Coordinates of C-alpha atoms and ligand atoms in Angstrom, one line a residue:
M1 CA -34.2 59.7 -28.0
S2 CA -33.7 63.1 -26.4
Q3 CA -33.9 61.6 -22.9
A4 CA -31.2 59.0 -23.7
A5 CA -28.6 61.7 -23.3
G6 CA -29.5 62.1 -19.7
Q7 CA -31.6 61.2 -16.7
F8 CA -34.4 58.7 -16.3
D9 CA -36.5 57.5 -13.4
F10 CA -35.7 53.8 -14.2
I11 CA -33.0 52.2 -16.1
I12 CA -33.4 48.6 -17.1
V13 CA -30.3 46.7 -18.2
G14 CA -31.1 44.1 -20.8
A15 CA -34.1 43.9 -23.1
G16 CA -34.5 40.1 -22.7
T17 CA -37.2 37.9 -21.4
A18 CA -37.5 39.7 -18.1
G19 CA -36.4 43.1 -19.3
C20 CA -39.1 43.6 -22.0
L21 CA -41.8 42.7 -19.6
L22 CA -40.4 45.1 -17.0
A23 CA -40.2 47.9 -19.5
D24 CA -43.8 47.4 -20.4
R25 CA -45.0 47.4 -16.8
L26 CA -42.8 50.3 -15.5
S27 CA -43.8 52.5 -18.4
E28 CA -47.5 52.0 -18.1
D29 CA -47.6 55.1 -15.9
P30 CA -46.8 58.0 -18.1
A31 CA -45.2 59.8 -15.2
N32 CA -42.3 57.3 -15.1
S33 CA -39.5 57.8 -17.6
V34 CA -37.9 54.5 -18.4
C35 CA -34.8 53.6 -20.4
L36 CA -34.3 50.1 -21.6
I37 CA -30.8 49.2 -22.7
E38 CA -29.9 46.2 -24.9
A39 CA -26.4 45.1 -25.9
G40 CA -27.7 43.3 -29.0
P41 CA -29.4 44.5 -32.1
R42 CA -33.1 44.7 -32.9
D43 CA -34.9 41.3 -33.6
N44 CA -35.2 41.9 -37.3
H45 CA -34.0 38.5 -38.5
P46 CA -36.9 36.4 -40.0
F47 CA -35.5 33.2 -38.4
I48 CA -36.1 34.7 -34.9
H49 CA -39.8 34.7 -35.6
L50 CA -40.2 31.4 -37.4
P51 CA -40.2 28.7 -34.7
A52 CA -38.0 26.3 -36.7
G53 CA -35.6 29.1 -37.3
Y54 CA -34.3 28.2 -33.8
I55 CA -31.8 25.8 -35.4
K56 CA -30.3 28.7 -37.4
T57 CA -30.3 31.4 -34.8
L58 CA -29.0 29.2 -31.9
F59 CA -25.3 30.0 -32.7
N60 CA -25.7 33.1 -34.9
P61 CA -23.0 35.4 -33.5
A62 CA -25.1 38.5 -34.5
Y63 CA -27.9 37.5 -32.1
T64 CA -26.2 35.5 -29.4
W65 CA -23.6 35.6 -26.7
R66 CA -21.2 33.0 -27.6
F67 CA -20.2 31.7 -24.2
E68 CA -18.6 28.4 -23.3
T69 CA -18.1 26.6 -20.1
E70 CA -14.9 25.7 -18.5
P71 CA -14.0 22.0 -18.8
S72 CA -15.0 19.6 -16.0
A73 CA -15.1 15.9 -15.2
G74 CA -18.9 16.0 -15.7
S75 CA -18.5 17.1 -19.3
A76 CA -15.5 14.6 -19.8
G77 CA -13.2 17.6 -20.1
R78 CA -15.1 19.3 -22.8
R79 CA -16.0 23.0 -23.1
I80 CA -19.7 23.3 -23.7
A81 CA -21.1 26.1 -26.0
T82 CA -23.6 28.0 -23.8
T83 CA -25.4 30.4 -26.0
Q84 CA -27.8 33.1 -24.7
G85 CA -29.9 35.5 -26.6
K86 CA -28.5 38.9 -27.5
T87 CA -31.3 40.8 -29.2
L88 CA -34.6 42.3 -28.3
G89 CA -36.4 39.5 -26.4
G90 CA -33.0 38.0 -25.2
S91 CA -33.2 34.3 -24.9
S92 CA -36.9 34.3 -25.5
S93 CA -36.1 35.2 -29.1
I94 CA -33.9 32.1 -29.6
N95 CA -35.1 29.5 -27.2
G96 CA -37.0 26.2 -27.6
L97 CA -40.4 27.8 -27.1
V98 CA -41.6 25.4 -24.4
Y99 CA -43.8 26.9 -21.7
N100 CA -43.4 25.0 -18.4
R101 CA -43.9 26.4 -14.9
G102 CA -42.6 23.5 -12.7
Q103 CA -44.1 22.2 -9.6
A104 CA -45.8 23.9 -6.6
A105 CA -43.1 22.4 -4.3
D106 CA -40.4 24.3 -6.2
Y107 CA -41.8 27.7 -5.1
D108 CA -42.8 26.5 -1.7
A109 CA -39.1 25.6 -1.2
W110 CA -38.1 29.1 -2.2
A111 CA -40.4 30.5 0.5
Q112 CA -39.1 28.0 3.0
M113 CA -35.6 29.4 2.4
G114 CA -36.8 32.7 3.9
N115 CA -38.2 34.4 0.8
R116 CA -41.5 35.8 1.9
G117 CA -44.1 36.1 -0.9
W118 CA -42.6 33.3 -3.1
S119 CA -44.7 30.2 -2.2
Y120 CA -46.6 28.7 -5.0
E121 CA -49.8 30.3 -3.8
D122 CA -48.1 33.6 -3.8
V123 CA -46.5 33.4 -7.2
L124 CA -49.5 31.8 -9.0
P125 CA -51.3 35.1 -9.7
F126 CA -48.1 36.4 -11.4
F127 CA -47.8 33.4 -13.6
R128 CA -51.5 33.9 -14.6
R129 CA -51.1 37.7 -15.1
T130 CA -48.4 37.1 -17.8
E131 CA -50.3 34.4 -19.7
K132 CA -52.8 34.4 -22.5
R133 CA -53.6 30.7 -22.6
L134 CA -55.4 29.5 -25.7
G135 CA -56.9 26.0 -25.3
D136 CA -58.0 23.9 -22.4
G137 CA -56.9 24.5 -18.8
D138 CA -58.3 25.1 -15.4
N139 CA -58.6 28.8 -14.9
R140 CA -57.6 28.5 -11.3
F141 CA -54.1 27.9 -12.7
R142 CA -54.1 29.4 -16.2
G143 CA -54.2 33.0 -17.3
R144 CA -56.4 34.2 -20.2
N145 CA -55.7 37.9 -20.4
G146 CA -52.0 38.4 -20.3
G147 CA -49.6 39.2 -23.2
L148 CA -47.9 35.9 -23.6
Y149 CA -49.7 33.4 -26.0
V150 CA -49.4 29.8 -24.8
T151 CA -50.8 27.4 -27.3
D152 CA -51.2 23.6 -27.9
L153 CA -49.4 21.6 -30.6
D154 CA -51.4 21.6 -33.8
W155 CA -49.1 19.4 -35.9
H156 CA -49.1 15.7 -35.2
H157 CA -46.7 13.0 -36.2
P158 CA -47.4 9.2 -36.0
L159 CA -44.2 8.7 -33.9
C160 CA -45.3 11.2 -31.3
D161 CA -48.7 9.6 -30.9
A162 CA -47.1 6.1 -30.7
F163 CA -44.6 7.4 -28.1
V164 CA -47.4 8.9 -25.9
K165 CA -49.4 5.7 -26.2
G166 CA -46.4 3.5 -25.3
V167 CA -45.6 5.6 -22.3
M168 CA -49.1 5.2 -21.1
E169 CA -48.9 1.5 -21.6
A170 CA -45.7 1.6 -19.5
G171 CA -47.9 2.9 -16.6
I172 CA -47.3 6.6 -16.8
P173 CA -50.7 8.4 -17.0
F174 CA -51.6 11.0 -19.7
N175 CA -51.6 14.5 -18.4
P176 CA -53.6 17.0 -20.5
D177 CA -52.1 20.0 -18.6
Y178 CA -48.8 19.8 -16.9
N179 CA -49.1 23.5 -16.1
G180 CA -52.2 22.8 -14.1
A181 CA -52.8 21.0 -10.8
E182 CA -50.2 18.3 -11.4
Q183 CA -47.0 18.0 -13.5
A184 CA -46.5 14.2 -13.6
G185 CA -47.4 12.3 -16.6
V186 CA -47.0 12.2 -20.4
G187 CA -48.5 14.5 -23.0
Y188 CA -47.8 17.3 -25.5
Y189 CA -45.8 20.4 -24.8
Q190 CA -47.4 23.8 -24.7
R191 CA -45.5 26.4 -26.6
V192 CA -45.2 30.2 -27.0
I193 CA -46.2 30.1 -30.6
H194 CA -49.2 31.8 -32.2
K195 CA -50.3 31.8 -35.8
G196 CA -47.0 30.2 -36.9
Q197 CA -44.9 32.8 -35.1
R198 CA -42.6 32.8 -32.0
R199 CA -44.0 34.9 -29.2
S200 CA -40.9 36.4 -27.7
S201 CA -40.9 38.8 -24.8
A202 CA -40.2 41.6 -27.3
K203 CA -43.2 40.7 -29.3
S204 CA -45.5 40.0 -26.4
F205 CA -44.6 43.0 -24.2
L206 CA -42.2 45.5 -25.7
R207 CA -43.6 46.2 -29.1
A208 CA -46.8 47.9 -28.0
A209 CA -45.0 49.6 -25.1
L210 CA -42.5 51.3 -27.5
K211 CA -45.3 53.6 -28.7
R212 CA -45.2 55.3 -25.3
P213 CA -43.2 58.5 -25.3
N214 CA -41.9 57.8 -21.7
L215 CA -40.1 54.6 -22.8
T216 CA -36.7 55.0 -24.5
L217 CA -35.0 52.0 -26.1
M218 CA -31.3 51.8 -26.8
T219 CA -30.0 48.8 -28.9
N220 CA -26.3 47.9 -29.6
A221 CA -25.6 49.4 -26.3
Q222 CA -23.8 47.4 -23.6
V223 CA -23.8 48.5 -20.0
S224 CA -20.2 48.3 -19.0
C225 CA -20.8 49.2 -15.3
V226 CA -23.2 50.5 -12.8
N227 CA -22.1 53.8 -11.2
F228 CA -22.5 54.5 -7.5
A229 CA -22.5 57.5 -5.2
D230 CA -21.4 55.9 -1.9
R231 CA -23.6 52.8 -1.8
K232 CA -26.5 54.2 -4.0
A233 CA -26.7 53.1 -7.6
V234 CA -27.1 56.4 -9.5
G235 CA -26.5 55.5 -13.1
V236 CA -24.8 53.3 -15.7
T237 CA -22.0 53.6 -18.3
V238 CA -23.0 52.4 -21.7
Q239 CA -20.5 51.2 -24.3
R240 CA -21.2 51.2 -28.1
P241 CA -19.6 48.7 -30.5
D242 CA -17.2 51.5 -31.7
G243 CA -15.9 51.8 -28.1
S244 CA -17.6 55.2 -27.4
E245 CA -19.1 55.6 -24.0
Q246 CA -22.1 57.4 -22.5
R247 CA -23.2 57.9 -18.9
L248 CA -26.9 57.8 -18.0
G249 CA -28.5 58.6 -14.7
A250 CA -31.4 57.0 -12.7
N251 CA -33.5 59.1 -10.4
R252 CA -35.1 56.1 -8.8
E253 CA -33.8 52.7 -9.6
I254 CA -31.6 50.6 -11.8
V255 CA -33.0 47.2 -12.6
V256 CA -30.5 44.6 -13.9
A257 CA -32.1 42.0 -16.2
A258 CA -29.1 40.9 -18.1
G259 CA -29.5 37.1 -17.6
A260 CA -27.8 34.5 -15.5
V261 CA -24.3 35.1 -17.0
N262 CA -24.3 38.8 -17.6
S263 CA -26.1 40.0 -14.4
P264 CA -23.5 38.6 -12.0
R265 CA -20.7 39.7 -14.4
L266 CA -22.0 43.3 -14.4
L267 CA -22.3 43.4 -10.6
Q268 CA -18.8 42.1 -10.3
V269 CA -17.2 44.6 -12.6
S270 CA -19.2 47.3 -10.8
G271 CA -17.7 46.4 -7.4
I272 CA -20.3 44.0 -6.0
G273 CA -19.1 40.5 -5.6
P274 CA -16.8 38.1 -3.7
A275 CA -13.7 39.8 -2.4
P276 CA -11.2 37.6 -4.3
V277 CA -13.1 38.2 -7.6
L278 CA -13.1 42.0 -7.1
E279 CA -9.5 41.9 -6.2
A280 CA -8.5 39.9 -9.2
L281 CA -10.4 42.3 -11.4
G282 CA -8.8 45.3 -9.7
V283 CA -12.2 46.8 -8.9
K284 CA -12.7 48.9 -5.7
P285 CA -15.4 47.1 -3.7
V286 CA -18.8 48.9 -3.3
R287 CA -20.1 46.0 -1.4
V288 CA -18.6 42.6 -0.8
L289 CA -21.2 39.9 -1.5
E290 CA -19.9 36.4 -1.5
G291 CA -22.8 35.0 -3.5
V292 CA -22.5 37.0 -6.7
G293 CA -21.8 34.6 -9.5
E294 CA -22.0 31.5 -7.2
N295 CA -24.9 28.9 -7.2
L296 CA -24.9 28.5 -11.0
R297 CA -27.2 25.7 -12.0
D298 CA -28.1 24.3 -15.4
H299 CA -29.8 21.2 -16.9
W300 CA -27.5 18.6 -18.3
A301 CA -29.4 16.6 -21.0
V302 CA -28.6 13.3 -22.6
R303 CA -30.2 12.4 -25.9
V304 CA -31.3 8.8 -26.4
V305 CA -31.6 8.1 -30.1
A306 CA -33.1 5.2 -32.1
R307 CA -33.2 4.6 -35.8
V308 CA -36.7 4.1 -37.2
R309 CA -38.3 2.7 -40.4
G310 CA -41.6 3.0 -42.2
V311 CA -42.1 6.7 -41.4
R312 CA -40.6 10.0 -42.6
T313 CA -39.1 11.8 -39.6
I314 CA -38.3 15.5 -39.4
N315 CA -34.8 14.6 -40.6
R316 CA -36.1 14.1 -44.1
M317 CA -38.9 16.8 -44.0
V318 CA -36.7 19.8 -43.9
N319 CA -34.8 19.4 -47.1
G320 CA -35.6 19.8 -50.8
L321 CA -39.2 19.4 -52.0
P322 CA -40.7 18.3 -48.6
L323 CA -39.4 21.6 -47.2
V324 CA -41.0 23.6 -50.0
G325 CA -44.3 21.8 -49.2
Q326 CA -44.0 22.6 -45.5
A327 CA -43.1 26.2 -46.3
M328 CA -46.3 26.5 -48.4
R329 CA -48.3 25.1 -45.6
W330 CA -46.7 27.6 -43.2
A331 CA -47.6 30.5 -45.7
L332 CA -51.2 29.2 -45.8
G333 CA -51.5 29.0 -42.0
R334 CA -51.9 25.2 -42.0
P335 CA -50.2 23.0 -39.4
N336 CA -46.6 22.4 -40.5
V337 CA -43.2 21.4 -39.3
L338 CA -41.8 24.9 -39.4
S339 CA -44.2 26.1 -36.7
V340 CA -43.4 23.6 -34.0
S341 CA -41.1 23.7 -31.0
P342 CA -38.0 21.4 -31.1
S343 CA -39.5 19.1 -28.5
L344 CA -43.1 17.9 -29.1
A345 CA -44.0 15.5 -26.3
H346 CA -43.0 15.3 -22.7
V347 CA -42.8 12.9 -19.8
F348 CA -42.4 14.1 -16.2
W349 CA -41.5 11.1 -14.1
K350 CA -39.4 9.8 -11.2
S351 CA -36.0 8.3 -11.4
D352 CA -36.8 6.2 -8.3
P353 CA -40.3 5.1 -7.3
V354 CA -39.7 6.2 -3.7
L355 CA -39.6 9.9 -4.8
A356 CA -42.7 12.0 -4.0
V357 CA -42.6 14.1 -7.2
P358 CA -41.0 13.7 -10.7
D359 CA -37.3 14.6 -10.8
L360 CA -36.9 13.7 -14.5
Q361 CA -38.0 15.6 -17.6
M362 CA -38.0 13.8 -20.8
T363 CA -38.6 15.3 -24.3
F364 CA -39.6 13.4 -27.4
T365 CA -39.1 14.5 -31.0
P366 CA -39.5 12.6 -34.3
A367 CA -36.1 13.6 -35.3
S368 CA -32.5 13.0 -34.4
Y369 CA -29.3 15.1 -34.3
K370 CA -25.8 13.9 -35.0
E371 CA -24.4 12.5 -31.8
G372 CA -23.1 15.2 -29.4
V373 CA -23.8 18.0 -32.0
A374 CA -26.4 20.6 -31.5
G375 CA -28.5 21.6 -34.5
L376 CA -27.3 19.1 -37.1
L377 CA -29.9 16.5 -38.1
D378 CA -28.9 12.9 -39.0
S379 CA -29.2 11.7 -42.6
F380 CA -31.2 8.6 -41.5
D381 CA -34.7 8.6 -40.0
G382 CA -34.5 8.8 -36.2
M383 CA -36.4 9.6 -33.0
T384 CA -35.0 11.1 -29.9
C385 CA -35.9 11.0 -26.2
G386 CA -33.9 13.6 -24.3
V387 CA -33.7 13.4 -20.5
W388 CA -32.4 15.5 -17.7
Q389 CA -32.6 15.7 -13.9
Q390 CA -35.0 18.5 -13.2
R391 CA -33.5 19.9 -10.0
P392 CA -29.8 19.5 -10.2
E393 CA -27.8 19.6 -7.0
S394 CA -24.5 20.3 -8.9
T395 CA -23.6 24.0 -8.6
G396 CA -20.9 26.2 -10.1
H397 CA -20.0 29.8 -10.8
V398 CA -19.7 32.7 -13.2
R399 CA -16.7 34.9 -12.7
A400 CA -15.7 38.0 -14.7
R401 CA -12.2 37.6 -16.0
S402 CA -11.7 41.3 -16.8
R403 CA -13.4 44.6 -16.7
D404 CA -13.6 44.6 -20.5
P405 CA -17.3 44.1 -21.4
R406 CA -16.3 42.2 -24.5
G407 CA -14.4 39.6 -22.6
N408 CA -16.3 36.4 -21.7
P409 CA -16.5 35.4 -18.1
A410 CA -15.4 32.0 -16.7
I411 CA -18.5 29.8 -16.5
Q412 CA -18.2 26.6 -14.6
P413 CA -21.5 24.7 -14.0
N414 CA -19.7 21.6 -12.6
Y415 CA -22.2 19.4 -14.4
L416 CA -22.9 16.0 -12.9
S417 CA -20.6 16.7 -10.0
H418 CA -23.3 15.7 -7.4
E419 CA -24.0 12.0 -6.8
I420 CA -27.8 12.6 -6.9
D421 CA -27.5 14.0 -10.4
Q422 CA -25.4 11.1 -11.5
R423 CA -27.9 8.5 -10.2
A424 CA -30.8 10.4 -11.7
I425 CA -29.3 10.6 -15.2
V426 CA -28.4 7.0 -15.3
S427 CA -31.9 6.0 -14.3
G428 CA -33.3 8.5 -16.8
V429 CA -31.3 7.1 -19.7
R430 CA -32.6 3.6 -18.8
L431 CA -36.2 4.8 -18.7
A432 CA -35.8 6.7 -22.0
R433 CA -34.5 3.6 -23.7
R434 CA -37.5 1.7 -22.4
L435 CA -39.9 4.3 -23.6
L436 CA -38.5 4.2 -27.1
E437 CA -39.0 0.4 -27.3
T438 CA -42.7 0.1 -26.2
D439 CA -45.2 -2.0 -28.2
P440 CA -46.8 1.0 -30.0
L441 CA -43.3 2.0 -31.3
K442 CA -42.2 -1.5 -32.2
S443 CA -43.2 -1.4 -35.9
Y444 CA -41.0 1.7 -36.3
F445 CA -38.1 0.8 -34.1
L446 CA -35.0 -0.2 -36.1
G447 CA -32.3 -0.3 -33.4
R448 CA -30.5 1.7 -30.7
E449 CA -28.3 4.3 -32.2
S450 CA -27.0 6.3 -29.2
P451 CA -26.1 5.2 -26.7
G452 CA -25.3 2.1 -28.7
P453 CA -26.2 -1.5 -27.6
D454 CA -22.7 -1.9 -26.1
I455 CA -23.4 0.6 -23.4
V456 CA -25.1 -1.4 -20.6
T457 CA -23.8 -0.9 -17.1
D458 CA -24.5 2.1 -14.8
D459 CA -20.8 3.1 -15.2
E460 CA -21.0 2.9 -19.0
I461 CA -24.2 5.0 -19.0
L462 CA -22.7 7.6 -16.7
D463 CA -19.6 7.7 -18.8
F464 CA -21.8 8.2 -21.9
A465 CA -23.7 11.0 -20.2
R466 CA -20.4 12.8 -19.5
R467 CA -19.0 12.4 -23.0
K468 CA -22.2 13.1 -25.0
G469 CA -24.5 15.1 -22.8
S470 CA -24.9 18.8 -23.2
T471 CA -26.6 21.9 -21.8
V472 CA -30.2 22.8 -22.6
F473 CA -29.3 26.4 -21.8
H474 CA -31.3 26.8 -18.5
L475 CA -28.7 28.7 -16.6
I476 CA -29.9 30.2 -13.3
G477 CA -29.1 31.1 -9.7
T478 CA -26.1 33.4 -9.9
C479 CA -27.7 36.3 -8.0
R480 CA -29.6 34.1 -5.7
M481 CA -32.5 35.5 -3.6
G482 CA -32.4 35.0 0.1
P483 CA -32.5 36.9 3.4
A484 CA -29.6 39.1 4.6
Q485 CA -28.5 36.5 7.1
D486 CA -27.9 34.0 4.3
R487 CA -24.3 35.0 3.4
R488 CA -24.6 33.7 -0.1
A489 CA -27.8 35.7 -0.9
V490 CA -27.5 38.5 -3.4
V491 CA -31.0 40.0 -3.5
D492 CA -33.8 40.1 -0.9
D493 CA -37.3 38.9 -1.5
R494 CA -38.1 42.2 -3.2
L495 CA -35.1 41.6 -5.5
R496 CA -33.1 44.5 -4.0
V497 CA -29.4 43.9 -3.9
H498 CA -28.3 43.5 -0.3
G499 CA -26.3 46.3 1.2
V500 CA -26.8 48.9 -1.6
D501 CA -29.6 51.3 -2.6
G502 CA -31.4 51.8 -5.9
L503 CA -30.4 48.5 -7.4
R504 CA -32.4 45.3 -8.2
V505 CA -31.7 42.2 -10.1
V506 CA -34.9 40.8 -11.8
D507 CA -34.2 37.9 -14.1
S508 CA -33.3 34.1 -14.1
S509 CA -30.3 34.7 -12.0
I510 CA -32.3 35.3 -8.8
M511 CA -33.7 31.8 -8.6
P512 CA -32.3 30.2 -5.5
T513 CA -32.8 26.6 -6.8
M514 CA -33.8 25.2 -10.2
P515 CA -37.5 24.9 -10.7
S516 CA -38.6 21.5 -12.1
A517 CA -38.9 23.1 -15.5
N518 CA -37.4 24.9 -18.4
T519 CA -36.7 28.3 -17.1
M520 CA -38.6 30.9 -19.2
A521 CA -42.0 30.7 -17.5
A522 CA -40.4 31.2 -14.1
T523 CA -38.4 34.1 -15.5
Y524 CA -41.6 35.8 -16.7
M525 CA -43.2 35.3 -13.2
I526 CA -40.1 36.8 -11.6
A527 CA -40.3 39.8 -13.9
E528 CA -44.0 40.3 -13.2
K529 CA -43.3 40.1 -9.4
G530 CA -40.3 42.3 -9.7
A531 CA -42.2 45.0 -11.6
D532 CA -44.9 44.8 -8.9
A533 CA -42.3 45.4 -6.2
V534 CA -40.7 48.3 -8.1
L535 CA -44.0 50.0 -8.7
R536 CA -45.0 49.6 -5.1
G537 CA -41.7 51.1 -4.1
A538 CA -41.3 48.0 -1.8
Ligands
FAD1 C1 -31.1 28.2 -26.8 C2 -32.0 28.2 -25.6 C3 -33.1 27.4 -25.5 C4 -34.0 27.5 -24.4 N1 -35.2 26.8 -24.5 C5 -36.1 27.0 -23.5 C6 -37.4 26.5 -23.6 O1 -37.8 25.9 -24.6 N2 -38.3 26.8 -22.6 C7 -37.9 27.5 -21.5 O2 -38.8 27.7 -20.6 N3 -36.7 28.0 -21.4 C8 -35.8 27.9 -22.4 N4 -34.6 28.4 -22.3 C9 -34.2 29.2 -21.1 C10 -34.9 30.6 -21.1 O3 -35.1 31.1 -22.4 C11 -34.1 31.5 -20.2 O4 -34.0 31.0 -18.9 C12 -34.8 32.9 -20.0 O5 -35.2 33.4 -21.2 C13 -33.8 33.8 -19.4 O6 -34.3 35.1 -19.3 P1 -33.5 36.3 -18.7 O7 -34.4 37.5 -18.8 O8 -32.9 36.0 -17.4 O9 -32.3 36.5 -19.7 P2 -32.3 36.8 -21.3 O10 -33.6 36.5 -21.9 O11 -31.1 36.1 -21.8 O12 -32.1 38.4 -21.4 C14 -30.9 39.0 -21.0 C15 -30.8 40.2 -22.0 O13 -29.8 41.2 -21.5 C16 -29.0 41.6 -22.5 N5 -27.7 42.0 -21.9 C17 -26.8 41.2 -21.2 N6 -25.8 42.0 -20.7 C18 -26.1 43.2 -21.0 C19 -25.4 44.5 -20.8 N7 -24.3 44.5 -20.0 N8 -25.9 45.6 -21.3 C20 -27.1 45.6 -22.0 N9 -27.8 44.4 -22.3 C21 -27.3 43.3 -21.8 C22 -28.8 40.4 -23.4 O14 -28.3 40.7 -24.7 C23 -30.2 39.8 -23.4 O15 -31.0 40.4 -24.4 C24 -33.7 28.4 -23.4 C25 -32.6 29.2 -23.4 C26 -31.8 29.2 -24.6 C27 -30.6 30.1 -24.6

C-alpha cells in the first residue's frame, strides 16, 4: 500500500465489471503502476459467489448502491429501485449472470454514428479475447482462452423444456448459440457460472492480478472528485466512510469506470457537464459538455405470469427440505437450482413481422415472483415469461444533486415515453401470453395470473406495463461515445473525454445506444477495447 499515499501511472475509479478487467490489463506490464479504487467493500459475502444468492444480495445495502428513479408517467408515477453493485466486481458481482452480446447491427450502428473501430467486425476480437467459452460454439465468434467462463445450463426443468418446444411449435426456430452468427430464436441462456460459482469480473480478472506488486487496490474508498491542472486530469480525491480525505496523483491517465450512474455524477461534480447542472452544483466548469448524464437508457421489463399444476416449480424448491436437498447437490457438484441464473430460457423475436431483426427479448423461468415485487417468490407454483423492448428509444438523464458523494443523483430514465417502446411492449406481452399457452405447456397451465384475464385491450396492456413493469438494471449511455462535432458526445472513439487531457471513461456509460442485449458482455468488450487504447497511448 505504500504507493497509495502518492503517485501512480494510472488511476482506475471503480473496481466493477470494466474496472477489474482494466486493472488486469494495465498492470500486465510491471513498468506501469496502477491504483484501482473501489467505493464498496471486498466481495467476501458467500451469497455473492452462489448464483442463487442473487436474490439476497440484490438489495443488500452493504454491497449495492441503493438508487431509485424519479417518478414518471411510464412507471405510473412510481419510483423504481435501481440497484447497482458496490463491491469488487461491481454489478458483475450481483447481476443475473446472463451472457449476451447482442446483434452485429448494434455495433455497426455505433460505427455509423462516427465511432471508428466500433463496427461488429472491429469489436468481435475484443469479445473473443475476454471469453473462455466452455461448450459448443463457432470459434469464429466465440473465445476459448479468455478469463471469463461462459457455460451452458446444466440443470433442466420440465417446464423449460416444454416452453422451448412450444415456442418452436409456434414457428420460432431453435437457436443453439444466440452469441454466434444469429441472435433470433429460442434456446437456453449461457451464463457466467463455473463449477457452481458466479464468475464476476473480480474473480475472472482481478484476483490473479492482485499478486502483482505494481497493482494497488483500495476498497471502501470513494472518489469524490477528479482534480485538474488547467484542463489536464492530474489526480483524484478519495473519501473514506469516516469522512477523511486523501489525494492521489496520476502521471499518465485517470480511467473512470464507475458505471452508468456514478461515472456521469463524478464528471459533473468534477466540473465536466452541462452548464445548468454545474451551475446548480456550484462547481467551477473545467469543460462544459452538454451530454454528461444525458442519453440514459434502460430496459423496462414486464413479467407475464401463469399459475401451473402437476409440477414443482422453483417457488417450492427453495424452502425447507427441498432446499436442503438442493444444497447437498450443490456441495456435491451436481446440477442444482442454486447454481442457475434467474432466467433459464430465452426468446429473441420481433414485435412486428415487418422488422428485419428481433426487437424483443423474452426470458423464461419455472418460478414466479409476487406481482410488481423483485425477489419475493409466490407461494403457489408459477411460471414467468419476462419481456422487454431490446433497443429502447426512450431516453432520460442522471444529474448530481449535490457535491456530497453520499447524496444520490436524480435518475430519470423516462421509461416507455417513446411510442415505439410502447407499441413493442404491448406486442411483447401478447406474444409472451401466447408462448405460455402452447400445446406442450397445456397440461401444466392453470390460468393467467398476471396480467389477469381482465386485461385485454392494447390500452389495458400498456397501462399494466406502466403500473407493474420494472427495470432489469441495464442502465447505459450517460457518457455517450461520439465524434467532437456531436454536441452530446462525451468521449471520443478512444474513450477520451472531449476537451480535456488525461481522462477516459471506460464502462457501460459510453454506449451510444442500447445493444440488443443485457449489458454485461458489451461492457467487458468496452473495457477490453479501452485497455487496448490506453496501452497504445492512442
Ligand atoms: C441486479 C442486476 C442484474 C443484472 N443482470 C444482468 C445479466 O444477467 N446480464 C447482463 O449482461 N447484464 C446484467 N446487468 C447489467 C450489467 O451487470 C451492467 O451493465 C454492467 O455490469 C455494468 O458494468 P460497469 O463496469 O459499467 O459498472 P459496475 O459493474 O456497476 O461497476 C462500477 C463500480 O464502480 C464503483 N464506484 C462507483 N462510483 C465510485 C466512486 N466514486 N469511487 C470509487 N468507486 C466507485 C462501484 O461501486 C462499482 O463497483 C445487471 C445489472 C444489475 C445491477
